[in-house]
Coordinates of C-alpha atoms and ligand atoms in Angstrom, one line a residue:
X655 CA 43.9 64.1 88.7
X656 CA 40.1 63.2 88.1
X657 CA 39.5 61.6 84.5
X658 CA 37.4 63.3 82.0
X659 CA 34.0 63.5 83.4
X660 CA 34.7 62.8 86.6
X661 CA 34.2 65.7 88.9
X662 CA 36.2 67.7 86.6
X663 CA 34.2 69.9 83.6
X664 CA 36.1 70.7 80.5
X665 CA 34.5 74.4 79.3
X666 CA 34.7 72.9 75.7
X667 CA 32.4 70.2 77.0
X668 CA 30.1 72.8 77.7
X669 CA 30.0 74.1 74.1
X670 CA 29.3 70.5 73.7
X671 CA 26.3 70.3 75.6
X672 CA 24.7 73.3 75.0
X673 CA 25.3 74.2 71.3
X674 CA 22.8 77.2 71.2
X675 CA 23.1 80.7 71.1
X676 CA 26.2 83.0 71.2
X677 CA 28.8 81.2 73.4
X678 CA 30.3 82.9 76.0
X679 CA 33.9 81.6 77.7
X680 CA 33.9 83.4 81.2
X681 CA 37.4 84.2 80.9
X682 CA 36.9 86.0 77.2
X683 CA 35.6 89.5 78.8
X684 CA 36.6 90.8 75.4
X685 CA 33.9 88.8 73.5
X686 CA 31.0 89.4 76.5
X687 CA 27.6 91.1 74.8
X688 CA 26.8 94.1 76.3
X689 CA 23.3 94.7 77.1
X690 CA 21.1 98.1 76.2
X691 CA 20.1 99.9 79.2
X692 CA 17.0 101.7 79.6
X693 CA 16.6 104.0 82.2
X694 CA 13.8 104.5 84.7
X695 CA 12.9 107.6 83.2
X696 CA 12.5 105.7 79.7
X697 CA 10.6 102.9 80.8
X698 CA 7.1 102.4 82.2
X699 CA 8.1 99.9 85.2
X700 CA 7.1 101.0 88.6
X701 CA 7.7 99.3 91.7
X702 CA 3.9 100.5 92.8
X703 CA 3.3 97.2 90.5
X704 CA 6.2 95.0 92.0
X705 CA 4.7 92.5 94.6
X706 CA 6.3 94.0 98.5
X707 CA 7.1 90.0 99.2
X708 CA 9.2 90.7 95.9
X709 CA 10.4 94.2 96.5
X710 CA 11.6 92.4 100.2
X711 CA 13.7 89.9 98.5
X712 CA 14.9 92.3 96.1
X713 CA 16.3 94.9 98.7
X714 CA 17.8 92.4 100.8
X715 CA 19.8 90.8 98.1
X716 CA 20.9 94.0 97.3
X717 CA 21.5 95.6 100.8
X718 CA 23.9 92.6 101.2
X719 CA 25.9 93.0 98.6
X720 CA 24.7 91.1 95.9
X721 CA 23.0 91.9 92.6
X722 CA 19.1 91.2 92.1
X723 CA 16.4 91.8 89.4
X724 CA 13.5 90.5 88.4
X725 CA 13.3 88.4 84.8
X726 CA 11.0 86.3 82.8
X727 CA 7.1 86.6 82.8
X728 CA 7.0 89.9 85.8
X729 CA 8.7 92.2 83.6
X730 CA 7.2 91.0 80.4
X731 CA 3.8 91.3 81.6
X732 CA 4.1 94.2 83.6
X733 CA 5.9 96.1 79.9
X734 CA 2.2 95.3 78.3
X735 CA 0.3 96.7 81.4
X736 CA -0.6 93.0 82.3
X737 CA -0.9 92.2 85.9
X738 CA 2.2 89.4 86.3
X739 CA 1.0 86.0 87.9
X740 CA 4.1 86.3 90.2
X741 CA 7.6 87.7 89.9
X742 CA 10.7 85.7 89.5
X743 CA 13.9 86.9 91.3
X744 CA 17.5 86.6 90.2
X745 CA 20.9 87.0 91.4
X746 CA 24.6 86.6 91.8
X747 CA 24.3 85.3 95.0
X748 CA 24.7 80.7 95.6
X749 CA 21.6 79.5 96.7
X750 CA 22.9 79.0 100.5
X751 CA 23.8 82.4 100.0
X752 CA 20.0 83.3 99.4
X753 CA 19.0 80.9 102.2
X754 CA 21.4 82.2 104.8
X755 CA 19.6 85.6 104.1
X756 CA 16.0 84.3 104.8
X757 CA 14.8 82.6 107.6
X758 CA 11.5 82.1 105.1
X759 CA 13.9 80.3 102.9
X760 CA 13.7 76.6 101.6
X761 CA 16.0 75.2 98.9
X762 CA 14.7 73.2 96.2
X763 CA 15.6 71.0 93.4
X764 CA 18.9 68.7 93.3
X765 CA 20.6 69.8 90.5
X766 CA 19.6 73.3 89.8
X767 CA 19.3 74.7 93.5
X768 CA 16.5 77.2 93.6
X769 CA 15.4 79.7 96.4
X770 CA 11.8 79.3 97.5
X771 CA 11.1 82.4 100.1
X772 CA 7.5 82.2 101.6
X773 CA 5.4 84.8 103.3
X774 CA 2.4 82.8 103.9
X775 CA 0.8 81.3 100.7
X776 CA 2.5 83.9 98.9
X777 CA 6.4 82.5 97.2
X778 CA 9.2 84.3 95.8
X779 CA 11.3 82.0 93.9
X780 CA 14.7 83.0 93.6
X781 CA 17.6 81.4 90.9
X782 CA 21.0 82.2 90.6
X783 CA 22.3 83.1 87.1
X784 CA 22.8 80.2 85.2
X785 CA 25.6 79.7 82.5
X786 CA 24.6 78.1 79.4
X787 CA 25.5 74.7 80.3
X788 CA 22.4 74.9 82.7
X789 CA 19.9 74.5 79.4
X790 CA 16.5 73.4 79.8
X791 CA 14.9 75.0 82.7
X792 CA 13.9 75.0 86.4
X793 CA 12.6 71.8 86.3
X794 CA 15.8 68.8 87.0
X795 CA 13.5 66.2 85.8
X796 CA 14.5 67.5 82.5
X797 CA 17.9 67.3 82.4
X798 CA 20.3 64.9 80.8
X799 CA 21.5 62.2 83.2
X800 CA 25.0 62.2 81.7
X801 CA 26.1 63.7 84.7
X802 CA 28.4 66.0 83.1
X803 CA 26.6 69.1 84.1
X804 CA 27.9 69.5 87.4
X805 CA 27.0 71.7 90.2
X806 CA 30.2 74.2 90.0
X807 CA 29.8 74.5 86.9
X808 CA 26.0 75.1 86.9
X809 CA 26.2 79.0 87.7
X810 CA 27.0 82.0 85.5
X811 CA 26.7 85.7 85.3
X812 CA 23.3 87.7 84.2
X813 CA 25.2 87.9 80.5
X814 CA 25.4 83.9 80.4
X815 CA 21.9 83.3 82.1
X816 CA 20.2 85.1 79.8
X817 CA 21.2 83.0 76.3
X818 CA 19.4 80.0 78.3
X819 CA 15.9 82.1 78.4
X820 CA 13.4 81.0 75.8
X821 CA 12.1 84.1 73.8
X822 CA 14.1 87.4 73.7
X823 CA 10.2 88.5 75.2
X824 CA 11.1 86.7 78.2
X825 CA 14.7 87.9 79.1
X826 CA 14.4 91.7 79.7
X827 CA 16.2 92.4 83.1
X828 CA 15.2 94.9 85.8
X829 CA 17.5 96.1 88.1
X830 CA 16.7 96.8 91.8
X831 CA 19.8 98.7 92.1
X832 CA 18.7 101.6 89.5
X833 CA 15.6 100.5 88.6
X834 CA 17.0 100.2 85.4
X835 CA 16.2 97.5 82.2
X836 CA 18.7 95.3 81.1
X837 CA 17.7 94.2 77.5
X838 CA 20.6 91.8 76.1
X839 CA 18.6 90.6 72.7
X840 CA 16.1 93.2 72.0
X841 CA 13.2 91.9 73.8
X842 CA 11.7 95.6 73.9
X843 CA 11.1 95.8 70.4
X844 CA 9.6 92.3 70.1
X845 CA 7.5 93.5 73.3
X846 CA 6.7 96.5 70.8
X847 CA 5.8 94.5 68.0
X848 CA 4.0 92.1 69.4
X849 CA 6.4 89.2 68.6
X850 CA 7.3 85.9 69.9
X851 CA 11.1 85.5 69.2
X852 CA 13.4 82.3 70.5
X853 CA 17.2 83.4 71.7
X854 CA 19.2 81.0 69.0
X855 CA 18.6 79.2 66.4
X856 CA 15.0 77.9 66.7
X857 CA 15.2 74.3 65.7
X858 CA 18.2 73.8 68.2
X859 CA 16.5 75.4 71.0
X860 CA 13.0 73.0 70.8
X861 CA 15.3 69.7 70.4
X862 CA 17.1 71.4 73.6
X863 CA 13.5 71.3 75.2
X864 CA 10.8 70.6 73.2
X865 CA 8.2 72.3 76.0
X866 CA 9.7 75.2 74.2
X867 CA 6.9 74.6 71.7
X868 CA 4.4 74.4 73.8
X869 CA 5.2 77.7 75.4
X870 CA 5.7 79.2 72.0
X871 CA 1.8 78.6 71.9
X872 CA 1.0 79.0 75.3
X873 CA 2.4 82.9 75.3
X874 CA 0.8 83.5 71.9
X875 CA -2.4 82.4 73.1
X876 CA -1.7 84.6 76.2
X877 CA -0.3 87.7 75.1
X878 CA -2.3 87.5 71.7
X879 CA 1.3 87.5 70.3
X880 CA 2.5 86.4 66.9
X881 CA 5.0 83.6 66.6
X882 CA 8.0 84.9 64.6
X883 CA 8.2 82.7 61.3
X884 CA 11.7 81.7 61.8
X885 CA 10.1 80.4 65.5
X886 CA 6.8 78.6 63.6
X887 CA 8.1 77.1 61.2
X888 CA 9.8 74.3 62.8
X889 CA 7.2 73.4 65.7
X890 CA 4.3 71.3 63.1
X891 CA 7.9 68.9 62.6
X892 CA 9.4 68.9 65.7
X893 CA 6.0 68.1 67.2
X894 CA 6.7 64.4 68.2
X895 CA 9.7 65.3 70.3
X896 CA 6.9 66.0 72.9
X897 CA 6.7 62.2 72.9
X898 CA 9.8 61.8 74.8
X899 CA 8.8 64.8 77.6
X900 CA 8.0 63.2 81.3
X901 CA 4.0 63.4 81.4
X902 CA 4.3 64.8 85.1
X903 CA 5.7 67.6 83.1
X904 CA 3.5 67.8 80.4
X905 CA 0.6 67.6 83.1
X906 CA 1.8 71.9 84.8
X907 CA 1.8 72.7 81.0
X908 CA -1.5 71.1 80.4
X909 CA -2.7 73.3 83.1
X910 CA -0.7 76.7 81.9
X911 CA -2.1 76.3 78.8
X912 CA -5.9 75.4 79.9
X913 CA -6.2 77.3 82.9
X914 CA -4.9 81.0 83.0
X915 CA -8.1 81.9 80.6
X916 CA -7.2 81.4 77.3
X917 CA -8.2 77.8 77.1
X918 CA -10.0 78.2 74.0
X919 CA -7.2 80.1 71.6
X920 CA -4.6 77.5 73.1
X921 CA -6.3 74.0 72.0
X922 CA -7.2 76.6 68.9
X923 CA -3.3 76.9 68.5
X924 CA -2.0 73.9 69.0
X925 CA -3.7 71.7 67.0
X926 CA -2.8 74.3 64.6
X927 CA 1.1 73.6 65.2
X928 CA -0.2 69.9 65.4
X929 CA 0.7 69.3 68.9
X930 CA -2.4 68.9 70.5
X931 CA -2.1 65.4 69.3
X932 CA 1.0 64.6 71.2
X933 CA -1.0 65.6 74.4
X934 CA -4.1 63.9 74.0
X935 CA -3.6 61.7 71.2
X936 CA -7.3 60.0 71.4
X937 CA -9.2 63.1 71.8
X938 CA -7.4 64.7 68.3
X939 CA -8.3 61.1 66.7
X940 CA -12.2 61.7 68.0
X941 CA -11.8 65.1 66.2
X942 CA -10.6 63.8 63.2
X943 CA -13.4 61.0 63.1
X944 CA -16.9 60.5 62.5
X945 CA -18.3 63.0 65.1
X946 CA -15.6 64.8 64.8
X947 CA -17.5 68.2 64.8
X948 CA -19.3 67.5 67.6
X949 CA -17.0 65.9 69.4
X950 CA -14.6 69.4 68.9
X951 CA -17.8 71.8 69.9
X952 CA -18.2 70.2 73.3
X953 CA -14.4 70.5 74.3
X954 CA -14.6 73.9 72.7
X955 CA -17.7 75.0 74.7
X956 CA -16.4 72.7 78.0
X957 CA -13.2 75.3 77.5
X958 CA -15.3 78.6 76.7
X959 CA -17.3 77.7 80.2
X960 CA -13.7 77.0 81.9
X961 CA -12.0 80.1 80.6
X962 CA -15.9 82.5 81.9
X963 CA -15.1 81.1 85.3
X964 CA -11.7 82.2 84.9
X965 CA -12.8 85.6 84.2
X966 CA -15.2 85.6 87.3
X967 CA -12.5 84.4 89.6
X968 CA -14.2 81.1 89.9
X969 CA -12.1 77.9 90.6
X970 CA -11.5 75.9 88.2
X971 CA -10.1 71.9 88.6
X972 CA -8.0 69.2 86.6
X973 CA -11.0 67.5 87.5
X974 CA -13.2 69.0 85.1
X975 CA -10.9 70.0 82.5
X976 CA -9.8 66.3 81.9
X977 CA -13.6 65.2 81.7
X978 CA -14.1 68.0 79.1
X979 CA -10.7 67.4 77.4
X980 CA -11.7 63.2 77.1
X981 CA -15.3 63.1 77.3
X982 CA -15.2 62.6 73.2
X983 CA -13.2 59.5 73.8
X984 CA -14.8 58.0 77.1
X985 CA -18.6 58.3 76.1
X986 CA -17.7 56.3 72.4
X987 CA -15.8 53.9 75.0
X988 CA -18.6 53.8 76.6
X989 CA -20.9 53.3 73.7
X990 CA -19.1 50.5 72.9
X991 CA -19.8 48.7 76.4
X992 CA -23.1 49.3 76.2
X993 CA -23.4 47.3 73.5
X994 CA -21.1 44.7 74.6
X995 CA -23.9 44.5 78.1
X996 CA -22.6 46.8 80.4
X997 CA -25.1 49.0 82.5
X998 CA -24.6 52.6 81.4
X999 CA -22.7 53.7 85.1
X1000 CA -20.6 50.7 84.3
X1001 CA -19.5 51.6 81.3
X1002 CA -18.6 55.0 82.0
X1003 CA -16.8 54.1 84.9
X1004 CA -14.8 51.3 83.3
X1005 CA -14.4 53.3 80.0
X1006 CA -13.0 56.4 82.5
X1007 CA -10.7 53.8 83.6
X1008 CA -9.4 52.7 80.3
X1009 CA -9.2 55.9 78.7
X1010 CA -7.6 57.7 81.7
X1011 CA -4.8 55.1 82.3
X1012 CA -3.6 55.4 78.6
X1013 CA -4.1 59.0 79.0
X1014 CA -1.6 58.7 81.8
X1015 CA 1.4 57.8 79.4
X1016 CA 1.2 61.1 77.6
X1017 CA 0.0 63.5 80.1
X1018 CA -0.2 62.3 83.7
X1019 CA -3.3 63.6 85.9
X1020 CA -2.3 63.0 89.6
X1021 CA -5.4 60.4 91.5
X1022 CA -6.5 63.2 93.7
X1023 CA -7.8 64.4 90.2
X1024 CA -9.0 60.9 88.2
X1025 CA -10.9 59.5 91.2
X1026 CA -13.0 62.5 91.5
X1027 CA -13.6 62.6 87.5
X1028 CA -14.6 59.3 87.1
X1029 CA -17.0 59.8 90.1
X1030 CA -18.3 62.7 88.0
X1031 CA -18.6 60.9 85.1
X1032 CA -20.3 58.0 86.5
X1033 CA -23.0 60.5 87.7
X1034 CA -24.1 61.4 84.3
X1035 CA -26.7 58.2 83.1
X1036 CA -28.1 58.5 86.9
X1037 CA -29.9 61.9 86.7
X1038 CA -32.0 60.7 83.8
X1039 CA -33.6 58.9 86.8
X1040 CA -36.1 61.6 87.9
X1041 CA -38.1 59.7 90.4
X1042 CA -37.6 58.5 93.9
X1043 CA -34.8 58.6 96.6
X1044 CA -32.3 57.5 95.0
X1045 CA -32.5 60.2 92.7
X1046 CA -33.2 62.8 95.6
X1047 CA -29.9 61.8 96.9
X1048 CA -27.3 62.4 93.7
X1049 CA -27.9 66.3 94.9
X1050 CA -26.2 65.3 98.1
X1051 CA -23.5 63.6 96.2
X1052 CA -20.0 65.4 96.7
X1053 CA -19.7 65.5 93.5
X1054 CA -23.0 66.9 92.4
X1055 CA -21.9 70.2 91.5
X1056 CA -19.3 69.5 89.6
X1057 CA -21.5 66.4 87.8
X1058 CA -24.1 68.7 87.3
X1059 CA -22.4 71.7 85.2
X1060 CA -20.9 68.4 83.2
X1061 CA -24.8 67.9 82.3
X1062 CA -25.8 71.1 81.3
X1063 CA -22.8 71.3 79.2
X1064 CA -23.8 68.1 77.8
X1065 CA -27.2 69.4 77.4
X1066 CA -26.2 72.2 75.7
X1067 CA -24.4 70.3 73.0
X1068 CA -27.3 68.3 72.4
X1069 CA -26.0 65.5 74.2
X1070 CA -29.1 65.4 76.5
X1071 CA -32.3 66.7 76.8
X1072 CA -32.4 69.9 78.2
X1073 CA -35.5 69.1 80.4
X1074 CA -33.3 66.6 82.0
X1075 CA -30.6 69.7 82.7
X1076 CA -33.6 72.2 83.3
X1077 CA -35.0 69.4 86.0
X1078 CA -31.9 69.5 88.0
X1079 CA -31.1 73.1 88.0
X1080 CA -34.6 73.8 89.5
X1081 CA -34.7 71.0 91.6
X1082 CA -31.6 72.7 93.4
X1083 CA -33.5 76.1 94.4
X1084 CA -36.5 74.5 95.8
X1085 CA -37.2 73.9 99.7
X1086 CA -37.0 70.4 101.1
X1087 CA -40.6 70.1 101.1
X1088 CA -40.8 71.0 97.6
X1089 CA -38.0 68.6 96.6
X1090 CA -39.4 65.9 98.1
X1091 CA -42.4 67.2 95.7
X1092 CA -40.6 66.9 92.6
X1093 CA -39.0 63.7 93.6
X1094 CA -42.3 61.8 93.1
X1095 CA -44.4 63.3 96.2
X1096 CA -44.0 62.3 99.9
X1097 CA -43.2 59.8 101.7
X1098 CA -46.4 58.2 101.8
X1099 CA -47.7 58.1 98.4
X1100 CA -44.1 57.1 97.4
X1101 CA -44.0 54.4 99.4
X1102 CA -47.5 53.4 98.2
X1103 CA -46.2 53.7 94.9
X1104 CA -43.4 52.1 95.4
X1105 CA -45.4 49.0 96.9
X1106 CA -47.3 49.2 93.6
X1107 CA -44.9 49.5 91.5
X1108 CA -43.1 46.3 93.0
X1109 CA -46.3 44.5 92.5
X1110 CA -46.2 45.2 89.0
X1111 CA -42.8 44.5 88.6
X1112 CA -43.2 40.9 90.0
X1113 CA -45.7 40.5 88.0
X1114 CA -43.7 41.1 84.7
X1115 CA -41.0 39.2 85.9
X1116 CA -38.8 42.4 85.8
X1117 CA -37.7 45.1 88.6
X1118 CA -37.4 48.6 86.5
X1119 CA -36.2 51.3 88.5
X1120 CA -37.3 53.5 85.9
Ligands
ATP2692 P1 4.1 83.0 83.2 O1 3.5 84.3 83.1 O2 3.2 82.0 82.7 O3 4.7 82.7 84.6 P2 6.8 83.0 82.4 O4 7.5 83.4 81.2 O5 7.2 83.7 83.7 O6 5.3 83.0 82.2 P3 7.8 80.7 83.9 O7 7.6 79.3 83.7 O8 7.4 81.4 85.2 O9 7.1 81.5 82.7 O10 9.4 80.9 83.6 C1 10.1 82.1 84.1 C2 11.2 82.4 83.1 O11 12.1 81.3 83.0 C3 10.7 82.6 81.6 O12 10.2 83.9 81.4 C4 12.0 82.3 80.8 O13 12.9 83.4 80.8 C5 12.6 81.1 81.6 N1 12.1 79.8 81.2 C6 11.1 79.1 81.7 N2 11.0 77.9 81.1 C7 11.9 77.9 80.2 C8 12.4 76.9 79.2 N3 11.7 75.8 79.0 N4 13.4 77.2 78.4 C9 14.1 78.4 78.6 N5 13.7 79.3 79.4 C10 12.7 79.1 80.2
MG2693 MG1 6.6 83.3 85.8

């Protein structure tokens, strides 16, 4: 016989682990919630709005045999007329079930086995129902390395998975079978009302997972919900728990909450809840400092222009959004250097450095993203050089573009003067000939001034590039 905890799972070790919610014992049918039922006829979801890749996974779930719906975020949206970012499938079936059914199909994750079935860019993920010893979510990183949570016990039935969702918002059901609503903890009325409600008690559900929190925020910056009290009141305290979440994590939250359009009302929100400071610690200090005001109207407006491009199906990078989000810190960094000798590219580039490596502890951003942002960054001191071929050639710079709407949001906040910005945005429309113009004339008289201009230079002992 195995010994406790060793390839054997005791159910009351389950209640152990996951002390949330109403606890269901598979084997008690007598005590098993029943959910409401809403009928097609009584509800507005139509699969005209249900991706086909979805629809295709859904049907042949069911046409095999098992069960399949659609939870989480697709029916949510789609109940408040929203157009869902993608739909998440799930079902009775084992994930080598799923994957024995699509030749599209990948498996992914160690722990928690999900479904990934592609047509073309386009993914369907598909989970089995979880029981509630599965807490957390989709992401194994999370989970507690005890070990105790193994795989067989790992899956449940739709009235066990959905005590494991976060808000009740987030745990309405629809069934392919009937087309039909499965709504276990009244998540229609909180649709109705407008109101962000946890399954369970709150507190134990954010020291469960304390991302929790920052999808409390997220989805009431989102869906322009309100927070129930019961689910407020505990975030501003449980705040620092977010210390102990892997940054890689906190990194694809960073992004949910900065980049889906509603970048503004989300740093507005959090550092209501006080948790902006858990994410970028520095940046909440340069708020609360000296320049604090300024320092909060350039990330506000560097969000503003983020969330516009949004709206104008633009694309938007990490890139950008973490030069916004630190700027505040790096440039006083940099200030610093200055005065401590360091030529102004320099000292960006080194204070970049500093201030995105201890950025790294908290929230990572992957290298494909810092390099790029430092590069940007760096760019900033050398278009106050207006003169010459070296200047000519920042616009051929791959990261011009990018470098360039930094300025002009810098020159918008005051930060530079907008004849610098204005320089550089004309400088783009103009023909070659007329650049070369505007760079300080051809290449003759530039080189004669250029000869001249070394003659004086020697002369004072100095060489100015300005
Ligand atoms: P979005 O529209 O941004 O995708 P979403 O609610 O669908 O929002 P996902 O991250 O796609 O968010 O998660 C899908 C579903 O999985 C959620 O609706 C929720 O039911 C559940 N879920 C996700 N993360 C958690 C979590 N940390 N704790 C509990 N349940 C979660
Ligand atoms: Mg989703």
């Amino acid at each position: 016989m195995p010994r406790f905890g060793e390839g054997c799972y005791d159910s009351q070790d389950l209640y152990e682990v996951e002390p949330h919610g109403r606890y269901l014992n598979s084997t008690d049918t007598e005590s098993r919630p029943l959910p409401k039922i809403i009928p097609r006829s009584e509800h507005p979801i139509s699969r005209a709005n249900i991706s086909n890749n979805a629809l295709k996974v859904l049907y042949r779930l069911k046409n095999a045999g098992y069960s399949a719906f659609i939870v989480g975020g697709g029916v949510r949206d789609l109940l408040l007329g929203r157009h869902p970012k993608d739909f998440d499938v799930v079902t009775d079936a084992r994930p080598e079930e799923v994957d024995a059914l699509f030749r599209n199909c990948r498996l992914i994750g160690r722990r928690f086995r999900l479904a990934h079935v592609r047509f073309g860019r386009d993914i369907v993920e598909v989970a089995t129902f979880r029981a509630a010893g599965a807490a957390g979510d989709d992401d194994d990183r999370l989970h507690d390395e005890s070990g105790r949570i193994l795989r067989d016990n790992v899956y449940g039935t739709i009235d066990e998975d959905v005590w494991r969702r976060d808000f009740t918002i987030n745990a309405l059901y629809y069934n392919i079978a009937d087309f039909t609503l499965w709504d276990y903890v009244s998540g229609l009325e909180d649709i109705k009302s407008r109101t962000l409600r946890l399954i369970g008690d709150p507190e134990t559900r954010y020291r469960e997972d304390p991302v929790r929190m920052l999808r409390a925020v997220r989805l009431a910056a989102k869906l322009e919900f309100t927070i129930a009290p019961e689910a407020a009141e505990p975030i501003p305290r449980l705040a620092p728990l977010l210390a102990d979440v892997p940054p890689a994590r906190l990194f694809d939250e960073v992004l949910k909450l900065f980049h889906a359009g509603h970048a503004v009302r989300s740093l507005e929100l959090l550092r209501e809840y006080g948790l902006f400071q858990y994410l970028f610690p520095r940046t909440e200090e340069a708020f609360r400092g000296e320049d604090g005001a300024a320092a909060l109207e350039f990330v506000r407006m560097g969000l503003a222009n983020t969330d516009q491009r949004i709206q104008e199906d633009k694309p938007v990078t990490p890139t950008f959004l973490y030069a916004v989000l630190l700027w505040p810190v790096i440039r006083a960094e940099a200030k610093a250097l200055e005065a401590e000798r360091y030529a102004p590219v320099l000292a960006i580039t080194e204070a970049a450095h500093r201030v995105v490596t201890e950025q790294q502890r908290h929230t990572t951003l992957p290298r494909r993203f810092a390099s790029p942002m430092k590069e940007m960054l760096a760019m900033q001191p050398r278009f106050e050089n207006r003169r010459g071929p070296r200047a000519q050639r920042l616009l051929e710079h791959k990261r011009f573009r990018a470098a360039y709407d930094f300025l002009v949001l810098r020159s918008r906040c005051g930060e530079v003067d907008p004849e610098i910005a204005e320089f550089w945005t004309r400088v783009q429309e103009m023909t070659p000939e007329e650049q070369r113009e505007a760079f300080g004339g051809s290449k003759q008289r530039r080189s004669a001034r250029r000869r001249r201009g070394r003659r004086r230079a020697a002369a004072a002992g100095t060489f100015d590039a300005a």
